[in-house]
XYZ file of C-alpha atoms in Angstrom:
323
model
C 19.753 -21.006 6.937
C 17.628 -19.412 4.667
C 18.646 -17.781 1.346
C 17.584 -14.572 1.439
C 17.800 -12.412 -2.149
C 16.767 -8.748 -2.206
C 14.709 -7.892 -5.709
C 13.175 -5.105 -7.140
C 10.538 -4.306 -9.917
C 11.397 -1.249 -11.637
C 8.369 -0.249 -13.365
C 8.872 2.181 -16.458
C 6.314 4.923 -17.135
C 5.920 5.277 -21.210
C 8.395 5.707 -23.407
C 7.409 8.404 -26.235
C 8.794 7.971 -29.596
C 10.412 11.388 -29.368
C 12.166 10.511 -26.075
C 15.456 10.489 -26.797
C 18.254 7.551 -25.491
C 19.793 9.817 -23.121
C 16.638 10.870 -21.558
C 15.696 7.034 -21.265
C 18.898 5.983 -19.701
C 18.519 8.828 -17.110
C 15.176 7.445 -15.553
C 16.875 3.967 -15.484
C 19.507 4.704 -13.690
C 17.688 6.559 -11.581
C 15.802 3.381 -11.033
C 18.523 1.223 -10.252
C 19.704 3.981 -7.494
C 16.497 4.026 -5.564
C 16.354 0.405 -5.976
C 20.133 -0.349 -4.808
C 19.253 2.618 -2.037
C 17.221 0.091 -0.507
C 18.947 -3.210 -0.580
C 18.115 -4.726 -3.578
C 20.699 -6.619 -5.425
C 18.777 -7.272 -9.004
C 16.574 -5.166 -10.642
C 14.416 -5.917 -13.210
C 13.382 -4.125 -15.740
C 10.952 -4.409 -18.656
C 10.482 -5.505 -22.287
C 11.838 -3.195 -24.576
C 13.149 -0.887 -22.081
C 15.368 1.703 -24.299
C 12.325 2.459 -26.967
C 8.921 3.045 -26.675
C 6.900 -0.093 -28.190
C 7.701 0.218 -31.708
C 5.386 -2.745 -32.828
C 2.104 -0.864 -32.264
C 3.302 1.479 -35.681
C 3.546 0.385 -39.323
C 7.077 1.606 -40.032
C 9.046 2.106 -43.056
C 12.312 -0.567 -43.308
C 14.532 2.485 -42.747
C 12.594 3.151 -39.314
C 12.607 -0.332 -37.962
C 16.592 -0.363 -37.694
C 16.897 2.588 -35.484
C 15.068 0.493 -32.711
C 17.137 -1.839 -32.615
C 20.671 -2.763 -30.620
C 23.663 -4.278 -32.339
C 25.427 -5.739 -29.577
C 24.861 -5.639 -25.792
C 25.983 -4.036 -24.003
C 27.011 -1.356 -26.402
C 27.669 2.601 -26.349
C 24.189 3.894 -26.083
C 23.366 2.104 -22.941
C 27.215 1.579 -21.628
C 26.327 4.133 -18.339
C 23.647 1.803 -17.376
C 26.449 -1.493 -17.318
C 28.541 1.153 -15.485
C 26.375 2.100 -12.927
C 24.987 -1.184 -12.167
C 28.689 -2.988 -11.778
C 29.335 0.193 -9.624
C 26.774 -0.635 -7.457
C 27.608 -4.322 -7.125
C 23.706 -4.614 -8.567
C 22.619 -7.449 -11.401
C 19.882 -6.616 -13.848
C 17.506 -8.188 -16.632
C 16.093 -5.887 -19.326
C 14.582 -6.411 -22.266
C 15.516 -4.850 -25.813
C 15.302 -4.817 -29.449
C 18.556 -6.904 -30.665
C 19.435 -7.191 -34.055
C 21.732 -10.355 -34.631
C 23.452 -11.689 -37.812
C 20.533 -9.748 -39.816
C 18.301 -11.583 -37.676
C 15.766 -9.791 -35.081
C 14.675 -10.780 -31.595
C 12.638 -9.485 -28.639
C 15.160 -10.190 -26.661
C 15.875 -10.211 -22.376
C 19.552 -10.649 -20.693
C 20.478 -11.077 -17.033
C 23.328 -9.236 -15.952
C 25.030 -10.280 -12.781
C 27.084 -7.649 -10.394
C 30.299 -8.026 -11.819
C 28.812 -6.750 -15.192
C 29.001 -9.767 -16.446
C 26.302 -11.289 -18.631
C 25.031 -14.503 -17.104
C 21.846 -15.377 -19.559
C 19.913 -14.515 -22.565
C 16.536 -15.082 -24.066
C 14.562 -14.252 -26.763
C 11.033 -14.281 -26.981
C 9.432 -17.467 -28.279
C 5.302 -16.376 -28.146
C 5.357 -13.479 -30.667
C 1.580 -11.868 -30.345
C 0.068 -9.940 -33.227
C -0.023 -10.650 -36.651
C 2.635 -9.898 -39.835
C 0.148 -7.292 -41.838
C -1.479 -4.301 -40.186
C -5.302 -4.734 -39.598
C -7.232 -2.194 -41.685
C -7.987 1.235 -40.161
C -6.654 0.246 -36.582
C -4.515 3.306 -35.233
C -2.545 1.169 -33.204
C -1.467 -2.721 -34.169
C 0.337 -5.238 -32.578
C 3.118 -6.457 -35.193
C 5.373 -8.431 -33.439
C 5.371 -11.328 -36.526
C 6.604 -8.227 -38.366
C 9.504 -7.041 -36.581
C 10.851 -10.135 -35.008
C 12.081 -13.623 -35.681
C 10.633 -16.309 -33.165
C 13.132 -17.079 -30.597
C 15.525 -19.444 -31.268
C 17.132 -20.431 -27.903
C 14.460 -22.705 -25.918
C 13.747 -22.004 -22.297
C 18.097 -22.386 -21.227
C 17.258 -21.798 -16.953
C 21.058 -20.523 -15.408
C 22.750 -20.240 -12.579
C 22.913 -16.825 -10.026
C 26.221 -16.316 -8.650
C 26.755 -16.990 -5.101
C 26.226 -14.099 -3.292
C 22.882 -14.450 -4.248
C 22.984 -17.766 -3.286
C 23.277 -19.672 -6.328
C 19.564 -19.460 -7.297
C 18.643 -21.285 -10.826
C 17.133 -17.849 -12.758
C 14.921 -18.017 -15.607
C 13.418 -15.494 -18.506
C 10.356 -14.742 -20.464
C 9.447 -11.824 -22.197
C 5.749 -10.371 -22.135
C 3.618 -13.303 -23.790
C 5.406 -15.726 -22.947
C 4.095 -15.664 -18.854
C 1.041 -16.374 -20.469
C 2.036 -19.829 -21.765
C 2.282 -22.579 -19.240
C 4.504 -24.669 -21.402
C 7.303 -22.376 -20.954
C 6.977 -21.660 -17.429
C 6.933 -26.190 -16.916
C 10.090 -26.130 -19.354
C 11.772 -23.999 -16.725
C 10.068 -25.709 -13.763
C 11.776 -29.227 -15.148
C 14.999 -27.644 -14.368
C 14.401 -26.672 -11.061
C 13.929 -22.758 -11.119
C 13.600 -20.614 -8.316
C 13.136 -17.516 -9.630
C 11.298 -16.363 -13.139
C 12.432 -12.722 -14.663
C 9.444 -11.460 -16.744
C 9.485 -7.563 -18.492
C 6.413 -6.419 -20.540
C 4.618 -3.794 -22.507
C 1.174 -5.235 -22.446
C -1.601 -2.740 -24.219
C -4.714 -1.617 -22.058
C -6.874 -3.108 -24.566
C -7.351 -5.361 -27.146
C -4.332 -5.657 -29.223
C -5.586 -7.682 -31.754
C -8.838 -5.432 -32.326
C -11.929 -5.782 -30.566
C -14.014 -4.257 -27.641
C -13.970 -6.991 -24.790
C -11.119 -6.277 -23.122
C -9.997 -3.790 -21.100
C -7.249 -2.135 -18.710
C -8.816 -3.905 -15.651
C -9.292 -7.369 -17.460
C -6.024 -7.680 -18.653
C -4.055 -6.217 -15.462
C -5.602 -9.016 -13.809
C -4.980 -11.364 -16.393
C -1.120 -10.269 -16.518
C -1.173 -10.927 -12.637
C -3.042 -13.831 -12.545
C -0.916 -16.158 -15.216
C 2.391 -14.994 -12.678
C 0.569 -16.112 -9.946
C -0.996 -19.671 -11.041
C 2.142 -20.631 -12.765
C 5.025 -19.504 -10.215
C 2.879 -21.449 -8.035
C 2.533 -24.476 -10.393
C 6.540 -24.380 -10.634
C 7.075 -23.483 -6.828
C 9.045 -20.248 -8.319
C 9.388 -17.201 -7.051
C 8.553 -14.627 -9.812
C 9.226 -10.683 -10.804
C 6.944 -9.407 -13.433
C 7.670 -5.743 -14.531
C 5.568 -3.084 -16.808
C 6.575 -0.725 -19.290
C 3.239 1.293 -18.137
C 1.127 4.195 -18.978
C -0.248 6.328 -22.389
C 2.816 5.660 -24.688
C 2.561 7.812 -27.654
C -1.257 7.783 -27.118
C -1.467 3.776 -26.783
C -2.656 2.755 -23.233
C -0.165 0.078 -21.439
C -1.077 -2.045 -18.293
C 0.926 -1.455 -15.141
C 0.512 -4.068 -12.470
C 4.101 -4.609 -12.090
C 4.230 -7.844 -9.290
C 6.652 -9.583 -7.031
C 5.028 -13.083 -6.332
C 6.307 -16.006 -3.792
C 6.248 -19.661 -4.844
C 2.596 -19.930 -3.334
C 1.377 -17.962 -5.788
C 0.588 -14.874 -3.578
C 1.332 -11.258 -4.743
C 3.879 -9.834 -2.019
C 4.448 -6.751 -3.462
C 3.047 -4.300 -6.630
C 2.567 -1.690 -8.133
C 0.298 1.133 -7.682
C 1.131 3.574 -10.609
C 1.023 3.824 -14.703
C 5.180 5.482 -14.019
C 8.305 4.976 -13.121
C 8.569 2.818 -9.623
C 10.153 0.571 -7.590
C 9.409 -2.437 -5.854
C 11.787 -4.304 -3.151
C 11.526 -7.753 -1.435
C 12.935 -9.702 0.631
C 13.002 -13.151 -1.480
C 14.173 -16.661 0.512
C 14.985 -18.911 -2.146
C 14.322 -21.833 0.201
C 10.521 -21.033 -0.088
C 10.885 -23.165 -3.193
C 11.193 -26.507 -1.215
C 7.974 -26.871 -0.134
C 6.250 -26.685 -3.777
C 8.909 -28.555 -4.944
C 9.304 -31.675 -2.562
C 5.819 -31.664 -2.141
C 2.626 -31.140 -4.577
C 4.950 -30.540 -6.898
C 7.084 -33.181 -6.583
C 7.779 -33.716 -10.670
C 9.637 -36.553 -10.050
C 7.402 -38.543 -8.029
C 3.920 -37.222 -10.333
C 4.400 -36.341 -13.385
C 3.192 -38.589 -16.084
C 4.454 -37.420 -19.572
C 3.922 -40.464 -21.563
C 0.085 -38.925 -21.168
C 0.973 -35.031 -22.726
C 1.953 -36.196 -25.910
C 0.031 -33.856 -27.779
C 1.846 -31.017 -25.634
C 4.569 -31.619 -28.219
C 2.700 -33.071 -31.363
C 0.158 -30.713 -31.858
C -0.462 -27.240 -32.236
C -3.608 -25.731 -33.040
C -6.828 -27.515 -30.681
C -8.379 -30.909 -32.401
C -11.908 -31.597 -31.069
C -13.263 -34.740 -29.963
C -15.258 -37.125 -32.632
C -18.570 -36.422 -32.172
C -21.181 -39.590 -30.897
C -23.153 -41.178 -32.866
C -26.642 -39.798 -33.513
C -29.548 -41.961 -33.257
C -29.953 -43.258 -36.604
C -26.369 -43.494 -37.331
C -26.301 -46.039 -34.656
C -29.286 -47.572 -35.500
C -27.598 -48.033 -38.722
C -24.763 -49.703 -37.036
């Protein structure tokens, strides 16, 4: 019998800076209501979901605080827990969480009951610690937030979505194959993925644009759910945020690595699917058989090294005339 899981994208349009909490919540629920209207029994929605992308501004230490949540879940976004366990609908979103004086870019899965069944925070910070020089808009991640301390921890779905092992990255992260193969090593069936991805260059810089990176946002989902045999849900925070462009391209892909479903709009919208967990097997038992392939006592420098180390260079002539 196949395991069939209904899922939904629920893209975000932007969120300004002088959008207030309330206003926020509103459109997510509203979200989660068209999504649930059609079947779908988790939602996901994006990276820093409850604030516009505060990293892009230099902020004052007094500023920084105000973006970011205590506990989880906790008064502010309380109607959004309510609505969802109402609804008998799980979620993941992705927020600013403030822990023990430490700060994280962090994501939670939220099963129907209400009840929190994972976290993770964000291990692939982007950006840089001090603002570049006479850029409008930077990308200061290293600034705001601690590196995540909590690995790649895959979890169990309950089992009326049929038990499916869930994983989480935030934003970045999709981009790095290692984490997507620490996940695929413990079987995952289904990755969880919110971002706020600019429509340019981040880091400063010309060569990139909206297009490029759209189809660089969709095309690291699609190589490495199909690398892991994972089904995979990649959602946008989307559109001109405070005057900053972000990507849409919000994506629903199958374990072969083909886009079933995505967006078509910078604002708020929702994608359904249809999901059979089962799909897995093939990828898995097959050309992805890690069991049967993989042969780690060859990636040690996965592990060992970070930055690249080139070859050594041959011999020129006279050096090996010299020889």
């Amino acid at each position: 019998m196949p395991r069939i899981l209904h899922v939904a994208a629920a893209q975000m349009g932007p969120n300004q800076r002088a959008d207030s909490r309330t206003d926020i919540l509103a459109r997510m629920i509203e979200l989660l209501d068209e999504a649930a209207g059609q079947g779908a029994q988790l939602v996901v929605f994006p990276e820093l979901a409850f604030t516009t992308f505060f990293p892009r501004w230099l902020l004052q230490p007094g500023e920084v605080d105000g973006y970011f949540e205590p506990a989880m879940p906790n008064p502010q976004v309380a109607a959004l827990f309510e609505r969802a366990r109402e609804r008998r609908v799980g979620f993941y979103v992705g927020f600013a969480e403030l822990a023990e004086g430490r700060r994280f870019n962090t994501s939670i899965t939220v099963g129907p009951d209400g009840r929190t069944l994972g976290k993770y925070r964000k291990v692939h910070l982007p950006g840089s610690v001090e603002p570049r020089p006479g850029d409008r808009f930077q990308q200061l991640e290293k600034r705001y937030f601690d590196y995540g301390d909590l690995g790649f921890p895959a979890f169990w779905g309950p089992a009326e979505w049929h038990d499916p092992v869930l994983g989480m990255l935030v934003c970045n992260d999709r981009r790095w194959p290692e984490a997507w193969r620490c996940y695929g090593l413990q079987g995952i069936e289904l990755m969880l993925i919110g971002y706020n991805s600019a429509a340019y260059d981040p880091n400063g810089g010309t060569s990139e644009n909206e297009a490029l990176r759209t189809f660089h946002s969709t095309l690291a989902v699609q190589a490495n759910a199909y690398m892991n045999a994972t089904w995979a849900v990649s959602v946008a925070k989307a559109g001109n945020e405070d005057g900053s462009g972000l990507i849409g391209g919000s994506c629903i892909v199958d374990p072969n690595g083909t886009v079933v479903a995505q967006a078509t709009t910078l604002g708020d919208e929702v994608l359904v699917a249809a999901i059979d967990l089962d799909a897995c097997r093939q990828g898995k038992e097959k050309m992805f058989n890690f069991a049967a392939h993989r042969r780690p006592q060859h990636y040690r420098a996965i592990v060992d090294q970070i930055g690249a180390v080139l070859p050594p260079r041959p011999a020129t002539t006279d050096e090996r005339r010299s020889a």
